[in-house]
Amino acid sequence: MSDTFDPDHLRAELLPLSTLQAPSEEAQAYQRFYGLNALGPNGATSSRIGRVEVGGYDIVTQLWVPDQPVGTLVLMHGFYDHVGLYRHVIDWALGLGLAVIACDLPGHG
């Protein structure tokens, strides 16, 4: 499988985050490209990628959950950023036992 992906195709195929679905090949390529596929201690983390509708926008959202979460970190990036730049923060939070939910704001990611 290639680590290249088409962001427009990926966004178009995403189901709501609440839908339990296996990530598509495109989503897996995206996660591998940014190193978001094997986070947390020993890779023992479940993850999901989907969309959440907010104010008329479909927001690409990702969720990582350790085996026994002790809390949740909501990650909101700044202007010109995207979730792919925050792998180190996500990994740090998962190492502390925190679930992490992160989204790319409209026009980002």
Coordinates of N, CA, C and O in Angstrom, one line a residue:
M1 N 0.8 -1.2 0.0 CA 0.0 0.0 0.0 C 0.9 1.2 0.0 O 1.9 1.3 0.7
S2 N 0.5 2.2 -0.8 CA 1.2 3.5 -0.9 C 0.9 4.4 0.3 O -0.2 4.3 0.9
D3 N 1.8 5.2 0.7 CA 1.6 6.2 1.8 C 1.1 7.5 1.2 O 1.1 8.5 1.9
T4 N 0.7 7.6 -0.1 CA 0.1 8.8 -0.6 C -1.4 8.7 -0.5 O -1.9 7.6 -0.5
F5 N -2.0 9.8 -0.4 CA -3.4 9.9 -0.3 C -4.0 11.1 -0.9 O -3.2 12.1 -1.1
D6 N -5.2 11.1 -1.3 CA -5.9 12.3 -1.9 C -6.8 12.9 -0.8 O -7.8 12.3 -0.5
P7 N -6.4 14.1 -0.3 CA -7.2 14.7 0.8 C -8.7 14.9 0.5 O -9.5 14.7 1.3
D8 N -9.0 15.3 -0.8 CA -10.4 15.5 -1.1 C -11.1 14.2 -1.2 O -12.3 14.2 -0.7
H9 N -10.5 13.2 -1.7 CA -11.2 11.9 -1.7 C -11.4 11.3 -0.3 O -12.4 10.8 0.0
L10 N -10.4 11.5 0.5 CA -10.4 11.0 1.9 C -11.6 11.7 2.6 O -12.4 11.1 3.3
R11 N -11.7 13.1 2.5 CA -12.8 13.8 3.2 C -14.1 13.3 2.7 O -15.1 13.2 3.5
A12 N -14.2 13.1 1.4 CA -15.5 12.7 0.8 C -16.0 11.4 1.3 O -17.2 11.1 1.4
E13 N -15.1 10.5 1.6 CA -15.5 9.1 1.9 C -15.7 8.9 3.4 O -16.2 7.9 3.8
L14 N -15.3 9.9 4.2 CA -15.4 9.7 5.7 C -16.9 9.7 6.1 O -17.7 10.5 5.7
L15 N -17.2 8.7 7.0 CA -18.5 8.7 7.6 C -18.4 9.4 9.0 O -17.4 9.8 9.4
P16 N -19.6 9.7 9.6 CA -19.6 10.3 10.9 C -18.7 9.6 11.9 O -18.6 8.3 11.8
L17 N -18.0 10.3 12.7 CA -17.1 9.7 13.7 C -17.8 8.7 14.6 O -17.2 7.7 15.0
S18 N -19.0 8.9 14.9 CA -19.8 8.0 15.7 C -20.0 6.6 15.1 O -20.4 5.7 15.7
T19 N -19.8 6.5 13.7 CA -20.0 5.3 13.0 C -18.8 4.4 13.2 O -17.7 4.8 13.0
L20 N -19.0 3.2 13.7 CA -17.8 2.3 13.9 C -17.5 1.7 12.6 O -18.3 0.9 12.1
Q21 N -16.4 2.1 12.0 CA -16.0 1.6 10.7 C -14.5 1.4 10.7 O -13.8 2.1 11.4
A22 N -14.1 0.4 10.0 CA -12.6 0.2 9.8 C -12.1 1.3 8.9 O -12.8 1.7 7.9
P23 N -10.9 1.9 9.1 CA -10.4 2.9 8.3 C -10.2 2.4 6.8 O -9.8 1.3 6.6
S24 N -10.6 3.2 5.9 CA -10.4 2.9 4.5 C -8.9 2.8 4.1 O -8.1 3.3 4.9
E25 N -8.5 2.3 3.0 CA -7.1 2.3 2.5 C -6.6 3.8 2.5 O -5.5 4.0 2.9
E26 N -7.4 4.7 2.0 CA -7.0 6.1 1.9 C -6.8 6.7 3.3 O -5.8 7.4 3.6
A27 N -7.6 6.3 4.3 CA -7.5 6.8 5.7 C -6.2 6.2 6.3 O -5.5 6.9 7.0
Q28 N -6.0 4.9 6.0 CA -4.8 4.3 6.6 C -3.5 4.9 6.0 O -2.5 5.1 6.7
A29 N -3.5 5.2 4.7 CA -2.4 5.9 4.1 C -2.1 7.2 4.7 O -1.0 7.6 5.0
Y30 N -3.2 8.0 5.0 CA -3.1 9.3 5.6 C -2.5 9.1 7.0 O -1.5 9.9 7.4
Q31 N -3.0 8.2 7.8 CA -2.4 8.0 9.1 C -1.0 7.5 9.1 O -0.2 8.0 9.9
R32 N -0.6 6.7 8.2 CA 0.8 6.3 8.1 C 1.7 7.4 7.7 O 2.8 7.6 8.2
F33 N 1.2 8.3 6.7 CA 2.0 9.4 6.2 C 2.4 10.3 7.4 O 3.5 10.8 7.5
Y34 N 1.5 10.6 8.3 CA 1.7 11.5 9.5 C 2.1 10.7 10.7 O 2.3 11.3 11.8
G35 N 2.3 9.4 10.7 CA 2.7 8.6 11.8 C 1.6 8.6 12.9 O 1.9 8.4 14.1
L36 N 0.4 8.6 12.5 CA -0.8 8.6 13.4 C -1.4 7.3 13.6 O -2.4 7.1 14.3
N37 N -0.8 6.2 13.0 CA -1.3 4.9 13.0 C -0.8 4.0 14.2 O -1.4 3.0 14.5
A38 N 0.3 4.4 14.8 CA 0.8 3.5 15.9 C 1.3 4.4 17.0 O 2.4 4.5 17.4
L39 N 0.3 5.0 17.7 CA 0.6 5.9 18.8 C 0.4 5.2 20.1 O -0.3 4.2 20.2
G40 N 0.9 5.8 21.1 CA 0.7 5.3 22.5 C 1.7 4.2 22.8 O 2.5 3.7 22.0
P41 N 1.8 3.8 24.1 CA 2.7 2.8 24.5 C 2.4 1.5 23.8 O 1.3 1.0 23.9
N42 N 3.5 0.9 23.2 CA 3.4 -0.4 22.5 C 2.3 -0.4 21.5 O 1.8 -1.5 21.1
G43 N 1.9 0.7 21.0 CA 0.8 0.8 19.9 C -0.5 0.2 20.4 O -1.4 -0.2 19.6
A44 N -0.7 0.2 21.7 CA -1.9 -0.4 22.3 C -3.1 0.6 22.4 O -3.7 0.8 23.4
T45 N -3.4 1.2 21.3 CA -4.4 2.3 21.3 C -5.3 2.1 20.1 O -4.9 1.8 19.0
S46 N -6.6 2.2 20.4 CA -7.6 2.1 19.3 C -7.7 3.5 18.7 O -7.6 4.5 19.4
S47 N -8.0 3.6 17.4 CA -8.2 4.9 16.8 C -9.4 4.9 15.8 O -9.7 3.8 15.3
R48 N -9.9 6.0 15.6 CA -10.9 6.2 14.6 C -10.7 7.5 13.9 O -10.2 8.5 14.4
I49 N -11.2 7.6 12.6 CA -11.2 8.9 11.9 C -12.5 9.0 11.2 O -13.1 8.0 10.7
G50 N -13.1 10.2 11.3 CA -14.4 10.4 10.7 C -14.7 11.9 10.6 O -13.8 12.7 10.7
R51 N -15.9 12.2 10.5 CA -16.3 13.6 10.4 C -17.4 13.9 11.5 O -18.1 13.1 11.9
V52 N -17.4 15.2 11.9 CA -18.4 15.7 12.8 C -18.9 17.0 12.2 O -18.2 17.8 11.7
E53 N -20.3 17.1 12.1 CA -20.9 18.3 11.5 C -21.0 19.4 12.6 O -21.6 19.1 13.7
V54 N -20.4 20.5 12.3 CA -20.4 21.7 13.3 C -20.7 22.9 12.5 O -20.0 23.3 11.6
G55 N -21.9 23.6 12.8 CA -22.2 24.8 12.1 C -22.2 24.8 10.6 O -21.8 25.7 10.0
G56 N -22.7 23.7 10.0 CA -22.7 23.5 8.6 C -21.5 23.0 7.9 O -21.4 22.9 6.7
Y57 N -20.4 22.8 8.7 CA -19.1 22.3 8.2 C -19.0 20.9 8.6 O -19.3 20.5 9.7
D58 N -18.4 20.1 7.7 CA -18.0 18.7 8.1 C -16.5 18.8 8.5 O -15.7 19.1 7.7
I59 N -16.3 18.5 9.8 CA -14.9 18.7 10.4 C -14.3 17.3 10.5 O -14.9 16.4 11.1
V60 N -13.2 17.1 9.9 CA -12.4 15.8 10.0 C -11.9 15.7 11.4 O -11.2 16.6 11.9
T61 N -12.3 14.6 12.1 CA -12.0 14.4 13.5 C -11.4 13.0 13.7 O -11.8 12.1 13.0
Q62 N -10.4 13.0 14.6 CA -9.7 11.7 14.9 C -9.8 11.5 16.4 O -9.8 12.4 17.2
L63 N -9.9 10.2 16.8 CA -10.0 9.8 18.2 C -9.0 8.7 18.4 O -9.0 7.7 17.7
W64 N -8.3 8.8 19.5 CA -7.4 7.7 20.0 C -7.7 7.4 21.4 O -7.9 8.4 22.2
V65 N -7.9 6.2 21.7 CA -8.3 5.8 23.1 C -7.4 4.7 23.6 O -7.3 3.6 23.0
P66 N -6.7 5.0 24.7 CA -5.9 3.9 25.4 C -6.8 2.8 26.0 O -8.0 3.0 26.1
D67 N -6.2 1.7 26.4 CA -6.9 0.6 26.9 C -7.8 1.0 28.1 O -8.9 0.6 28.3
Q68 N -7.2 1.8 29.0 CA -8.0 2.3 30.2 C -7.8 3.8 30.4 O -6.9 4.2 31.2
P69 N -8.5 4.6 29.7 CA -8.3 6.0 29.7 C -8.6 6.6 31.1 O -9.5 6.1 31.8
V70 N -7.8 7.6 31.5 CA -8.0 8.3 32.8 C -8.6 9.7 32.6 O -8.9 10.4 33.6
G71 N -8.7 10.1 31.4 CA -9.3 11.4 31.1 C -9.2 11.6 29.6 O -8.9 10.7 28.8
T72 N -9.5 12.8 29.1 CA -9.6 13.1 27.7 C -8.9 14.5 27.4 O -9.1 15.4 28.1
L73 N -8.0 14.5 26.4 CA -7.4 15.7 25.9 C -8.1 16.1 24.6 O -8.2 15.3 23.7
V74 N -8.6 17.3 24.5 CA -9.2 17.8 23.2 C -8.1 18.7 22.6 O -7.7 19.7 23.2
L75 N -7.7 18.3 21.4 CA -6.6 19.0 20.8 C -7.1 19.9 19.7 O -7.7 19.4 18.7
M76 N -6.9 21.2 19.8 CA -7.3 22.2 18.8 C -6.1 22.9 18.3 O -5.4 23.5 19.1
H77 N -5.8 22.8 17.1 CA -4.6 23.4 16.5 C -4.8 24.9 16.2 O -5.9 25.4 16.2
G78 N -3.7 25.6 15.9 CA -3.7 27.0 15.5 C -3.9 27.2 14.0 O -3.9 26.2 13.3
F79 N -3.8 28.4 13.7 CA -3.9 28.8 12.2 C -2.7 28.3 11.5 O -1.6 28.3 12.0
Y80 N -3.0 27.8 10.3 CA -2.0 27.2 9.4 C -1.5 25.8 9.9 O -0.5 25.3 9.3
D81 N -2.1 25.2 10.9 CA -1.6 23.9 11.4 C -2.6 22.9 11.0 O -3.7 23.2 10.4
H82 N -2.3 21.6 11.3 CA -3.2 20.5 11.1 C -2.8 19.4 12.0 O -1.7 19.4 12.6
V83 N -3.7 18.5 12.3 CA -3.5 17.4 13.3 C -2.2 16.7 13.0 O -1.5 16.3 14.0
G84 N -1.8 16.5 11.8 CA -0.6 15.7 11.5 C 0.7 16.3 12.1 O 1.7 15.6 12.2
L85 N 0.7 17.6 12.5 CA 1.8 18.2 13.1 C 1.9 18.0 14.6 O 2.9 18.3 15.2
Y86 N 0.9 17.3 15.2 CA 0.8 17.2 16.6 C 1.0 15.7 17.1 O 0.6 15.4 18.2
R87 N 1.6 14.9 16.3 CA 1.8 13.5 16.7 C 2.5 13.4 18.0 O 2.1 12.6 18.9
H88 N 3.5 14.3 18.3 CA 4.2 14.2 19.5 C 3.3 14.5 20.7 O 3.5 13.9 21.8
V89 N 2.4 15.4 20.6 CA 1.5 15.8 21.7 C 0.5 14.6 21.9 O 0.2 14.3 23.0
I90 N 0.0 14.1 20.8 CA -0.9 13.0 20.9 C -0.3 11.8 21.6 O -0.8 11.2 22.5
D91 N 1.0 11.5 21.2 CA 1.7 10.3 21.8 C 2.0 10.6 23.3 O 1.8 9.7 24.1
W92 N 2.3 11.8 23.6 CA 2.6 12.2 25.0 C 1.3 12.0 25.9 O 1.3 11.4 26.9
A93 N 0.2 12.5 25.4 CA -1.1 12.3 26.1 C -1.5 10.9 26.2 O -1.9 10.5 27.3
L94 N -1.3 10.1 25.2 CA -1.7 8.7 25.3 C -0.8 8.0 26.3 O -1.2 7.1 27.0
G95 N 0.5 8.4 26.4 CA 1.4 7.8 27.3 C 1.0 8.1 28.8 O 1.3 7.3 29.7
L96 N 0.2 9.2 29.0 CA -0.3 9.5 30.3 C -1.7 8.8 30.6 O -2.3 9.0 31.6
G97 N -2.1 8.1 29.6 CA -3.4 7.4 29.7 C -4.6 8.2 29.3 O -5.8 7.9 29.7
L98 N -4.4 9.3 28.6 CA -5.5 10.2 28.2 C -6.0 9.7 26.8 O -5.2 9.4 25.9
A99 N -7.3 9.7 26.6 CA -7.9 9.6 25.3 C -7.7 11.0 24.6 O -7.6 12.0 25.3
V100 N -7.5 11.0 23.3 CA -7.3 12.2 22.6 C -8.3 12.3 21.4 O -8.5 11.4 20.7
I101 N -8.9 13.5 21.4 CA -9.8 13.8 20.2 C -9.2 15.1 19.6 O -8.9 16.0 20.3
A102 N -9.0 15.0 18.3 CA -8.4 16.1 17.6 C -9.2 16.3 16.3 O -9.6 15.4 15.6
C103 N -9.3 17.6 15.9 CA -10.0 17.9 14.6 C -9.2 18.9 13.8 O -8.4 19.7 14.3
D104 N -9.4 18.9 12.5 CA -8.9 19.9 11.6 C -10.0 20.9 11.3 O -11.0 20.5 10.8
L105 N -9.7 22.1 11.6 CA -10.7 23.2 11.4 C -10.9 23.4 9.9 O -10.1 23.0 9.1
P106 N -12.0 24.0 9.5 CA -12.3 24.2 8.1 C -11.1 24.9 7.4 O -10.5 25.9 7.9
G107 N -10.7 24.4 6.3 CA -9.6 24.9 5.5 C -8.3 24.4 5.9 O -7.3 24.8 5.3
H108 N -8.2 23.5 6.9 CA -6.9 23.0 7.4 C -7.0 21.5 7.3 O -8.0 20.8 7.3
G109 N -5.8 20.9 7.2 CA -5.7 19.4 7.2 C -6.2 18.7 6.0 O -6.6 19.3 5.1

